[in-house]
Amino acid sequence: MHDPAALRLESVTVDFGGLRALNDVSIEINPGEVVGIIGPNGAGKTTLFNVLSGLVTPTSGSLYIGGVKRKWPKVHELNGLGLSRTLQGVGLFSELSVAENLLVGATNSKKPNFLKALLGLYGGSERKLDSGVQRILEELEISDYAQQIASSLPYPISKRVALARALMCDPSTLLLDEPAGGLGAQDIAWLKQFVLNFRIGKSVLLVEHHMDVIMNVCDRIYVLNFGQLIAHGTPAEIRDNPEVITAYLGNGAH
Ligand SMILES: Nc1ncnc2c1ncn2[C@@H]1O[C@H](COP(=O)(O)OP(=O)(O)O)[C@@H](O)[C@H]1O
Ligand SMILES: [Mg+2]
């Protein structure tokens, strides 16, 4: 028998008022796999991602994690389920330092009092770095920025900090929404290598416009168009799928 999928969505439908953003979509991500979700603008990629991140509750459908049926998670329950995500864009706390942003990721708390108390512990003059924070900053090659305020970071560094923050809870499945968005060739190359290293023993769900990234790092790809799953397969299968090519050309994307 196979190991159960790390993550499985079954027949997920999402309605926003009269708009059906996802229609009967099923996907699964196995341990050790990088799974890509692609599709033209408005296809429902971010909506699918938001369903998995506790930001959108579907009209219908089921979620299985490690073969166990689960309720749709709330945002604060994600880390406990082994899931962690980065959002489209960056979404750091702009007035906090890089290290503080990571600590917020570690606690996954939105309660300001708790946050303040926590940061108070690290806000003293010696600014001792938490060892977990330090390890992840080193792993992502951004230790030099630890004390820098998030709003003053170069864009590619802030994307990397967002990724670092997502790693703080030691997720078994990482959900990345357009991690390559706005990055140059060097940072994209770095990101590809990061994803390939990370997935060893873990899994990644990747929503991405950059075909180059998708084709290079994904084991399997699902293609959405107008909320509908229109194809599913290996990068080579997807590249040659006429329906996929039509969906992209029909929407003016490449
Ligand atoms: N919170 C929302 N309320 C209403 N409509 C939404 C919401 N989020 C997304 N949509 C709509 O759902 C469709 C899919 O959007 P989205 O998932 O963002 O697509 P993608 O990420 O593939 O570009 C679009 O038509 C979009 O306008
Ligand atoms: Mg999107």
PDB file of C-alpha atoms and ligand atoms in Angstrom:
ATOM      1  CA  MET A   1       0.000   0.000   0.000  1.00  0.00           C
ATOM      2  CA  HIS A   2       1.078   3.587  -0.651  1.00  0.00           C
ATOM      3  CA  ASP A   3       1.803   6.033   2.098  1.00  0.00           C
ATOM      4  CA  PRO A   4      -1.158   8.342   2.465  1.00  0.00           C
ATOM      5  CA  ALA A   5      -0.911  11.650   0.630  1.00  0.00           C
ATOM      6  CA  ALA A   6       0.598  14.443   2.705  1.00  0.00           C
ATOM      7  CA  LEU A   7      -2.313  16.552   1.608  1.00  0.00           C
ATOM      8  CA  ARG A   8      -5.436  15.774  -0.380  1.00  0.00           C
ATOM      9  CA  LEU A   9      -8.244  18.043  -1.449  1.00  0.00           C
ATOM     10  CA  GLU A  10     -11.345  16.275  -2.655  1.00  0.00           C
ATOM     11  CA  SER A  11     -14.034  17.873  -4.824  1.00  0.00           C
ATOM     12  CA  VAL A  12     -13.477  21.402  -3.583  1.00  0.00           C
ATOM     13  CA  THR A  13     -15.953  24.026  -4.732  1.00  0.00           C
ATOM     14  CA  VAL A  14     -15.694  27.695  -3.765  1.00  0.00           C
ATOM     15  CA  ASP A  15     -18.358  30.298  -4.493  1.00  0.00           C
ATOM     16  CA  PHE A  16     -17.903  34.020  -4.050  1.00  0.00           C
ATOM     17  CA  GLY A  17     -21.477  35.233  -4.266  1.00  0.00           C
ATOM     18  CA  GLY A  18     -22.512  34.287  -7.806  1.00  0.00           C
ATOM     19  CA  LEU A  19     -18.976  33.543  -8.946  1.00  0.00           C
ATOM     20  CA  ARG A  20     -17.791  29.935  -8.801  1.00  0.00           C
ATOM     21  CA  ALA A  21     -14.041  30.398  -8.280  1.00  0.00           C
ATOM     22  CA  LEU A  22     -13.335  26.649  -7.938  1.00  0.00           C
ATOM     23  CA  ASN A  23     -15.499  23.876  -9.299  1.00  0.00           C
ATOM     24  CA  ASP A  24     -15.078  20.325  -8.011  1.00  0.00           C
ATOM     25  CA  VAL A  25     -11.277  20.468  -7.774  1.00  0.00           C
ATOM     26  CA  SER A  26      -9.335  17.508  -6.388  1.00  0.00           C
ATOM     27  CA  ILE A  27      -5.572  17.505  -5.890  1.00  0.00           C
ATOM     28  CA  GLU A  28      -3.089  15.573  -3.853  1.00  0.00           C
ATOM     29  CA  ILE A  29       0.470  16.111  -2.715  1.00  0.00           C
ATOM     30  CA  ASN A  30       2.581  13.141  -1.699  1.00  0.00           C
ATOM     31  CA  PRO A  31       5.438  13.190   0.788  1.00  0.00           C
ATOM     32  CA  GLY A  32       8.634  14.310  -0.928  1.00  0.00           C
ATOM     33  CA  GLU A  33       6.772  15.886  -3.836  1.00  0.00           C
ATOM     34  CA  VAL A  34       6.739  19.370  -5.285  1.00  0.00           C
ATOM     35  CA  VAL A  35       3.322  19.963  -6.811  1.00  0.00           C
ATOM     36  CA  GLY A  36       2.651  22.974  -9.001  1.00  0.00           C
ATOM     37  CA  ILE A  37      -0.625  24.781  -9.626  1.00  0.00           C
ATOM     38  CA  ILE A  38      -0.700  26.851 -12.785  1.00  0.00           C
ATOM     39  CA  GLY A  39      -3.329  28.573 -14.851  1.00  0.00           C
ATOM     40  CA  PRO A  40      -4.155  31.947 -16.385  1.00  0.00           C
ATOM     41  CA  ASN A  41      -5.061  34.974 -14.247  1.00  0.00           C
ATOM     42  CA  GLY A  42      -8.335  34.472 -12.423  1.00  0.00           C
ATOM     43  CA  ALA A  43      -8.149  30.682 -12.774  1.00  0.00           C
ATOM     44  CA  GLY A  44      -8.560  30.142  -9.026  1.00  0.00           C
ATOM     45  CA  LYS A  45      -4.951  29.423  -8.008  1.00  0.00           C
ATOM     46  CA  THR A  46      -4.846  31.826  -5.086  1.00  0.00           C
ATOM     47  CA  THR A  47      -8.323  30.733  -4.027  1.00  0.00           C
ATOM     48  CA  LEU A  48      -7.140  27.128  -3.846  1.00  0.00           C
ATOM     49  CA  PHE A  49      -4.151  28.267  -1.878  1.00  0.00           C
ATOM     50  CA  ASN A  50      -6.382  30.311   0.443  1.00  0.00           C
ATOM     51  CA  VAL A  51      -8.601  27.306   1.085  1.00  0.00           C
ATOM     52  CA  LEU A  52      -5.521  25.425   2.265  1.00  0.00           C
ATOM     53  CA  SER A  53      -4.324  28.359   4.373  1.00  0.00           C
ATOM     54  CA  GLY A  54      -7.526  28.897   6.312  1.00  0.00           C
ATOM     55  CA  LEU A  55      -8.391  32.145   4.535  1.00  0.00           C
ATOM     56  CA  VAL A  56     -11.340  30.870   2.488  1.00  0.00           C
ATOM     57  CA  THR A  57     -13.886  28.255   3.536  1.00  0.00           C
ATOM     58  CA  PRO A  58     -15.159  26.246   0.584  1.00  0.00           C
ATOM     59  CA  THR A  59     -18.794  25.721  -0.267  1.00  0.00           C
ATOM     60  CA  SER A  60     -18.128  21.995  -0.361  1.00  0.00           C
ATOM     61  CA  GLY A  61     -15.310  19.479  -0.458  1.00  0.00           C
ATOM     62  CA  SER A  62     -13.019  17.615   1.913  1.00  0.00           C
ATOM     63  CA  LEU A  63      -9.493  17.843   3.227  1.00  0.00           C
ATOM     64  CA  TYR A  64      -7.236  14.944   4.208  1.00  0.00           C
ATOM     65  CA  ILE A  65      -3.866  15.435   5.872  1.00  0.00           C
ATOM     66  CA  GLY A  66      -1.679  12.341   6.097  1.00  0.00           C
ATOM     67  CA  GLY A  67      -4.736  10.268   5.206  1.00  0.00           C
ATOM     68  CA  VAL A  68      -6.828  11.699   8.056  1.00  0.00           C
ATOM     69  CA  LYS A  69      -9.944  13.680   7.250  1.00  0.00           C
ATOM     70  CA  ARG A  70      -9.770  17.174   8.742  1.00  0.00           C
ATOM     71  CA  LYS A  71     -12.027  20.139   9.082  1.00  0.00           C
ATOM     72  CA  TRP A  72     -10.980  23.143   7.007  1.00  0.00           C
ATOM     73  CA  PRO A  73      -8.219  24.707   9.078  1.00  0.00           C
ATOM     74  CA  LYS A  74      -8.373  28.147  10.629  1.00  0.00           C
ATOM     75  CA  VAL A  75      -5.297  30.296  10.071  1.00  0.00           C
ATOM     76  CA  HIS A  76      -4.051  29.727  13.620  1.00  0.00           C
ATOM     77  CA  GLU A  77      -4.399  25.949  13.248  1.00  0.00           C
ATOM     78  CA  LEU A  78      -2.150  25.632  10.196  1.00  0.00           C
ATOM     79  CA  ASN A  79       1.170  25.189  11.921  1.00  0.00           C
ATOM     80  CA  GLY A  80      -0.233  22.552  14.247  1.00  0.00           C
ATOM     81  CA  LEU A  81      -1.205  20.588  11.132  1.00  0.00           C
ATOM     82  CA  GLY A  82       2.330  20.829   9.730  1.00  0.00           C
ATOM     83  CA  LEU A  83       1.368  23.431   7.127  1.00  0.00           C
ATOM     84  CA  SER A  84       3.011  26.767   6.560  1.00  0.00           C
ATOM     85  CA  ARG A  85       2.527  29.308   3.811  1.00  0.00           C
ATOM     86  CA  THR A  86       3.890  32.415   2.174  1.00  0.00           C
ATOM     87  CA  LEU A  87       1.401  34.779   0.566  1.00  0.00           C
ATOM     88  CA  GLN A  88       1.359  36.341  -2.885  1.00  0.00           C
ATOM     89  CA  GLY A  89       3.382  39.524  -2.291  1.00  0.00           C
ATOM     90  CA  VAL A  90       5.482  39.742   0.852  1.00  0.00           C
ATOM     91  CA  GLY A  91       3.379  40.534   3.938  1.00  0.00           C
ATOM     92  CA  LEU A  92       6.044  41.195   6.575  1.00  0.00           C
ATOM     93  CA  PHE A  93       5.476  43.384   9.636  1.00  0.00           C
ATOM     94  CA  SER A  94       7.130  46.478   8.197  1.00  0.00           C
ATOM     95  CA  GLU A  95       8.238  48.113  11.485  1.00  0.00           C
ATOM     96  CA  LEU A  96       9.724  44.944  12.931  1.00  0.00           C
ATOM     97  CA  SER A  97      13.234  43.675  12.297  1.00  0.00           C
ATOM     98  CA  VAL A  98      13.896  40.557  10.272  1.00  0.00           C
ATOM     99  CA  ALA A  99      14.569  38.529  13.427  1.00  0.00           C
ATOM    100  CA  GLU A 100      11.358  39.793  15.017  1.00  0.00           C
ATOM    101  CA  ASN A 101       9.374  38.886  11.928  1.00  0.00           C
ATOM    102  CA  LEU A 102      10.671  35.338  12.250  1.00  0.00           C
ATOM    103  CA  LEU A 103       9.709  35.188  15.910  1.00  0.00           C
ATOM    104  CA  VAL A 104       6.192  36.224  14.987  1.00  0.00           C
ATOM    105  CA  GLY A 105       6.204  33.355  12.496  1.00  0.00           C
ATOM    106  CA  ALA A 106       7.284  31.008  15.246  1.00  0.00           C
ATOM    107  CA  THR A 107       4.443  31.950  17.571  1.00  0.00           C
ATOM    108  CA  ASN A 108       1.873  32.334  14.799  1.00  0.00           C
ATOM    109  CA  SER A 109       0.063  34.692  17.127  1.00  0.00           C
ATOM    110  CA  LYS A 110      -1.964  37.700  16.146  1.00  0.00           C
ATOM    111  CA  LYS A 111      -2.532  38.840  19.727  1.00  0.00           C
ATOM    112  CA  PRO A 112      -0.676  42.139  20.091  1.00  0.00           C
ATOM    113  CA  ASN A 113      -0.093  41.838  23.850  1.00  0.00           C
ATOM    114  CA  PHE A 114       1.484  38.475  23.545  1.00  0.00           C
ATOM    115  CA  LEU A 115       3.529  39.711  20.634  1.00  0.00           C
ATOM    116  CA  LYS A 116       4.733  42.744  22.552  1.00  0.00           C
ATOM    117  CA  ALA A 117       5.697  40.649  25.552  1.00  0.00           C
ATOM    118  CA  LEU A 118       7.534  38.251  23.339  1.00  0.00           C
ATOM    119  CA  LEU A 119       9.422  40.923  21.467  1.00  0.00           C
ATOM    120  CA  GLY A 120      10.266  42.592  24.778  1.00  0.00           C
ATOM    121  CA  LEU A 121      12.330  39.509  25.549  1.00  0.00           C
ATOM    122  CA  TYR A 122      14.413  40.061  22.474  1.00  0.00           C
ATOM    123  CA  GLY A 123      14.403  43.849  22.393  1.00  0.00           C
ATOM    124  CA  GLY A 124      17.144  44.396  25.003  1.00  0.00           C
ATOM    125  CA  SER A 125      20.434  46.089  24.236  1.00  0.00           C
ATOM    126  CA  GLU A 126      22.363  42.889  23.566  1.00  0.00           C
ATOM    127  CA  ARG A 127      19.704  41.736  21.043  1.00  0.00           C
ATOM    128  CA  LYS A 128      20.485  38.118  21.505  1.00  0.00           C
ATOM    129  CA  LEU A 129      19.297  36.069  18.548  1.00  0.00           C
ATOM    130  CA  ASP A 130      17.103  33.080  19.130  1.00  0.00           C
ATOM    131  CA  SER A 131      19.020  29.997  17.931  1.00  0.00           C
ATOM    132  CA  GLY A 132      16.148  28.821  15.716  1.00  0.00           C
ATOM    133  CA  VAL A 133      15.995  32.212  14.050  1.00  0.00           C
ATOM    134  CA  GLN A 134      19.723  32.227  13.535  1.00  0.00           C
ATOM    135  CA  ARG A 135      19.763  28.771  11.988  1.00  0.00           C
ATOM    136  CA  ILE A 136      17.041  29.614   9.472  1.00  0.00           C
ATOM    137  CA  LEU A 137      18.563  32.972   8.570  1.00  0.00           C
ATOM    138  CA  GLU A 138      21.824  31.186   7.867  1.00  0.00           C
ATOM    139  CA  GLU A 139      20.103  28.480   5.864  1.00  0.00           C
ATOM    140  CA  LEU A 140      18.490  31.153   3.678  1.00  0.00           C
ATOM    141  CA  GLU A 141      21.726  33.167   3.516  1.00  0.00           C
ATOM    142  CA  ILE A 142      20.250  36.323   5.037  1.00  0.00           C
ATOM    143  CA  SER A 143      21.912  36.440   8.492  1.00  0.00           C
ATOM    144  CA  ASP A 144      23.433  39.832   7.702  1.00  0.00           C
ATOM    145  CA  TYR A 145      19.944  41.334   7.687  1.00  0.00           C
ATOM    146  CA  ALA A 146      18.807  39.976  11.078  1.00  0.00           C
ATOM    147  CA  GLN A 147      18.498  43.358  12.802  1.00  0.00           C
ATOM    148  CA  GLN A 148      17.351  45.340   9.770  1.00  0.00           C
ATOM    149  CA  ILE A 149      13.806  46.746   9.793  1.00  0.00           C
ATOM    150  CA  ALA A 150      11.625  44.918   7.268  1.00  0.00           C
ATOM    151  CA  SER A 151      10.476  48.071   5.443  1.00  0.00           C
ATOM    152  CA  SER A 152      14.094  48.921   4.568  1.00  0.00           C
ATOM    153  CA  LEU A 153      14.946  45.587   2.940  1.00  0.00           C
ATOM    154  CA  PRO A 154      15.627  45.160  -0.767  1.00  0.00           C
ATOM    155  CA  TYR A 155      12.634  43.366  -2.335  1.00  0.00           C
ATOM    156  CA  PRO A 156      14.339  40.014  -3.017  1.00  0.00           C
ATOM    157  CA  ILE A 157      15.568  39.898   0.582  1.00  0.00           C
ATOM    158  CA  SER A 158      12.088  40.605   1.908  1.00  0.00           C
ATOM    159  CA  LYS A 159      10.739  37.686  -0.157  1.00  0.00           C
ATOM    160  CA  ARG A 160      13.395  35.489   1.373  1.00  0.00           C
ATOM    161  CA  VAL A 161      12.512  36.701   4.875  1.00  0.00           C
ATOM    162  CA  ALA A 162       8.881  35.778   4.217  1.00  0.00           C
ATOM    163  CA  LEU A 163      10.080  32.309   3.286  1.00  0.00           C
ATOM    164  CA  ALA A 164      12.272  32.151   6.396  1.00  0.00           C
ATOM    165  CA  ARG A 165       9.296  33.078   8.535  1.00  0.00           C
ATOM    166  CA  ALA A 166       7.244  30.280   7.004  1.00  0.00           C
ATOM    167  CA  LEU A 167       9.987  27.816   7.946  1.00  0.00           C
ATOM    168  CA  MET A 168       9.978  28.774  11.625  1.00  0.00           C
ATOM    169  CA  CYS A 169       7.326  26.213  12.575  1.00  0.00           C
ATOM    170  CA  ASP A 170       9.227  23.398  10.841  1.00  0.00           C
ATOM    171  CA  PRO A 171       6.408  22.602   8.396  1.00  0.00           C
ATOM    172  CA  SER A 172       6.079  19.247   6.689  1.00  0.00           C
ATOM    173  CA  THR A 173       4.208  20.885   3.813  1.00  0.00           C
ATOM    174  CA  LEU A 174       5.146  24.305   2.537  1.00  0.00           C
ATOM    175  CA  LEU A 175       2.597  26.307   0.539  1.00  0.00           C
ATOM    176  CA  LEU A 176       4.136  28.994  -1.661  1.00  0.00           C
ATOM    177  CA  ASP A 177       2.035  31.503  -3.636  1.00  0.00           C
ATOM    178  CA  GLU A 178       4.144  33.048  -6.405  1.00  0.00           C
ATOM    179  CA  PRO A 179       7.468  32.866  -4.567  1.00  0.00           C
ATOM    180  CA  ALA A 180       9.363  33.916  -7.708  1.00  0.00           C
ATOM    181  CA  GLY A 181       7.158  36.960  -8.355  1.00  0.00           C
ATOM    182  CA  GLY A 182       9.315  40.044  -8.995  1.00  0.00           C
ATOM    183  CA  LEU A 183      12.621  38.216  -8.548  1.00  0.00           C
ATOM    184  CA  GLY A 184      15.590  38.380 -10.916  1.00  0.00           C
ATOM    185  CA  ALA A 185      17.347  35.409 -12.479  1.00  0.00           C
ATOM    186  CA  GLN A 186      19.830  34.875  -9.658  1.00  0.00           C
ATOM    187  CA  ASP A 187      17.223  34.839  -6.908  1.00  0.00           C
ATOM    188  CA  ILE A 188      15.000  32.576  -8.987  1.00  0.00           C
ATOM    189  CA  ALA A 189      17.871  30.126  -9.405  1.00  0.00           C
ATOM    190  CA  TRP A 190      18.400  30.216  -5.643  1.00  0.00           C
ATOM    191  CA  LEU A 191      14.685  29.627  -5.022  1.00  0.00           C
ATOM    192  CA  LYS A 192      14.574  26.610  -7.319  1.00  0.00           C
ATOM    193  CA  GLN A 193      17.465  25.032  -5.457  1.00  0.00           C
ATOM    194  CA  PHE A 194      15.850  25.828  -2.131  1.00  0.00           C
ATOM    195  CA  VAL A 195      12.594  24.101  -3.104  1.00  0.00           C
ATOM    196  CA  LEU A 196      14.434  21.044  -4.411  1.00  0.00           C
ATOM    197  CA  ASN A 197      16.412  20.756  -1.176  1.00  0.00           C
ATOM    198  CA  PHE A 198      13.439  21.393   1.067  1.00  0.00           C
ATOM    199  CA  ARG A 199      11.181  18.744  -0.423  1.00  0.00           C
ATOM    200  CA  ILE A 200      13.396  15.897   0.748  1.00  0.00           C
ATOM    201  CA  GLY A 201      11.081  14.114   3.172  1.00  0.00           C
ATOM    202  CA  LYS A 202       8.640  17.007   2.958  1.00  0.00           C
ATOM    203  CA  SER A 203       6.271  18.453   0.384  1.00  0.00           C
ATOM    204  CA  VAL A 204       5.727  21.711  -1.404  1.00  0.00           C
ATOM    205  CA  LEU A 205       2.688  23.190  -3.110  1.00  0.00           C
ATOM    206  CA  LEU A 206       3.787  25.843  -5.524  1.00  0.00           C
ATOM    207  CA  VAL A 207       1.517  28.382  -7.182  1.00  0.00           C
ATOM    208  CA  GLU A 208       3.655  30.153  -9.737  1.00  0.00           C
ATOM    209  CA  HIS A 209       3.509  32.128 -12.974  1.00  0.00           C
ATOM    210  CA  HIS A 210       7.140  31.508 -13.875  1.00  0.00           C
ATOM    211  CA  MET A 211       6.943  28.478 -16.156  1.00  0.00           C
ATOM    212  CA  ASP A 212      10.657  28.047 -15.879  1.00  0.00           C
ATOM    213  CA  VAL A 213      10.391  27.507 -12.116  1.00  0.00           C
ATOM    214  CA  ILE A 214       7.352  25.250 -12.440  1.00  0.00           C
ATOM    215  CA  MET A 215       8.875  23.075 -15.157  1.00  0.00           C
ATOM    216  CA  ASN A 216      12.172  22.739 -13.333  1.00  0.00           C
ATOM    217  CA  VAL A 217      11.114  21.923  -9.794  1.00  0.00           C
ATOM    218  CA  CYS A 218       7.670  20.296  -9.946  1.00  0.00           C
ATOM    219  CA  ASP A 219       7.157  16.549  -9.927  1.00  0.00           C
ATOM    220  CA  ARG A 220       3.545  17.007 -10.974  1.00  0.00           C
ATOM    221  CA  ILE A 221       1.466  19.933 -12.138  1.00  0.00           C
ATOM    222  CA  TYR A 222      -2.249  20.693 -11.966  1.00  0.00           C
ATOM    223  CA  VAL A 223      -3.705  23.198 -14.406  1.00  0.00           C
ATOM    224  CA  LEU A 224      -6.690  25.352 -13.518  1.00  0.00           C
ATOM    225  CA  ASN A 225      -8.769  27.408 -15.921  1.00  0.00           C
ATOM    226  CA  PHE A 226     -11.873  29.321 -14.826  1.00  0.00           C
ATOM    227  CA  GLY A 227     -11.997  27.346 -11.586  1.00  0.00           C
ATOM    228  CA  GLN A 228     -11.858  24.021 -13.377  1.00  0.00           C
ATOM    229  CA  LEU A 229      -9.061  21.484 -13.344  1.00  0.00           C
ATOM    230  CA  ILE A 230      -8.260  21.027 -17.045  1.00  0.00           C
ATOM    231  CA  ALA A 231      -5.067  18.958 -16.875  1.00  0.00           C
ATOM    232  CA  HIS A 232      -2.769  17.118 -14.538  1.00  0.00           C
ATOM    233  CA  GLY A 233       0.582  15.460 -15.167  1.00  0.00           C
ATOM    234  CA  THR A 234       4.346  15.671 -15.240  1.00  0.00           C
ATOM    235  CA  PRO A 235       5.994  18.835 -16.558  1.00  0.00           C
ATOM    236  CA  ALA A 236       6.628  17.136 -19.918  1.00  0.00           C
ATOM    237  CA  GLU A 237       2.992  16.035 -20.205  1.00  0.00           C
ATOM    238  CA  ILE A 238       1.706  19.488 -19.301  1.00  0.00           C
ATOM    239  CA  ARG A 239       4.036  21.262 -21.710  1.00  0.00           C
ATOM    240  CA  ASP A 240       2.631  19.275 -24.626  1.00  0.00           C
ATOM    241  CA  ASN A 241      -1.020  19.286 -23.576  1.00  0.00           C
ATOM    242  CA  PRO A 242      -3.063  21.058 -26.293  1.00  0.00           C
ATOM    243  CA  GLU A 243      -5.814  22.067 -23.849  1.00  0.00           C
ATOM    244  CA  VAL A 244      -3.268  23.780 -21.626  1.00  0.00           C
ATOM    245  CA  ILE A 245      -1.684  25.602 -24.525  1.00  0.00           C
ATOM    246  CA  THR A 246      -5.113  26.804 -25.670  1.00  0.00           C
ATOM    247  CA  ALA A 247      -6.044  28.000 -22.157  1.00  0.00           C
ATOM    248  CA  TYR A 248      -2.910  30.100 -21.960  1.00  0.00           C
ATOM    249  CA  LEU A 249      -3.051  31.509 -25.472  1.00  0.00           C
ATOM    250  CA  GLY A 250      -6.776  32.188 -25.144  1.00  0.00           C
ATOM    251  CA  ASN A 251      -6.088  34.340 -22.104  1.00  0.00           C
ATOM    252  CA  GLY A 252      -3.203  36.207 -23.663  1.00  0.00           C
ATOM    253  CA  ALA A 253      -0.614  34.776 -21.266  1.00  0.00           C
ATOM    254  CA  HIS A 254       2.505  32.858 -22.223  1.00  0.00           C
TER     255      HIS A 254
HETATM  256  N1  LIG B   1     -12.405  37.135  -1.858  1.00  0.00           N
HETATM  257  C1  LIG B   1     -12.943  37.131  -3.079  1.00  0.00           C
HETATM  258  N2  LIG B   1     -14.192  37.632  -3.280  1.00  0.00           N
HETATM  259  C2  LIG B   1     -14.752  37.599  -4.504  1.00  0.00           C
HETATM  260  N3  LIG B   1     -14.172  37.101  -5.597  1.00  0.00           N
HETATM  261  C3  LIG B   1     -12.929  36.597  -5.464  1.00  0.00           C
HETATM  262  C4  LIG B   1     -12.253  36.589  -4.203  1.00  0.00           C
HETATM  263  N4  LIG B   1     -11.016  36.028  -4.385  1.00  0.00           N
HETATM  264  C5  LIG B   1     -10.955  35.708  -5.691  1.00  0.00           C
HETATM  265  N5  LIG B   1     -12.083  36.046  -6.335  1.00  0.00           N
HETATM  266  C6  LIG B   1     -12.391  35.792  -7.755  1.00  0.00           C
HETATM  267  O1  LIG B   1     -12.196  34.413  -7.971  1.00  0.00           O
HETATM  268  C7  LIG B   1     -11.567  34.156  -9.225  1.00  0.00           C
HETATM  269  C8  LIG B   1     -10.263  33.431  -9.009  1.00  0.00           C
HETATM  270  O2  LIG B   1      -9.316  34.327  -8.415  1.00  0.00           O
HETATM  271  P1  LIG B   1      -7.887  33.883  -7.930  1.00  0.00           P
HETATM  272  O3  LIG B   1      -8.013  32.656  -7.130  1.00  0.00           O
HETATM  273  O4  LIG B   1      -7.262  35.055  -7.276  1.00  0.00           O
HETATM  274  O5  LIG B   1      -7.163  33.574  -9.321  1.00  0.00           O
HETATM  275  P2  LIG B   1      -5.611  33.401  -9.656  1.00  0.00           P
HETATM  276  O6  LIG B   1      -4.823  33.385  -8.393  1.00  0.00           O
HETATM  277  O7  LIG B   1      -5.558  32.118 -10.427  1.00  0.00           O
HETATM  278  O8  LIG B   1      -5.247  34.564 -10.544  1.00  0.00           O
HETATM  279  C9  LIG B   1     -11.404  35.524  -9.886  1.00  0.00           C
HETATM  280  O9  LIG B   1     -12.509  35.728 -10.743  1.00  0.00           O
HETATM  281  C10 LIG B   1     -11.422  36.477  -8.720  1.00  0.00           C
HETATM  282  O10 LIG B   1     -11.883  37.749  -9.104  1.00  0.00           O
HETATM  283 MG    MG B   2      -3.128  34.574  -7.640  1.00  0.00          MG
END
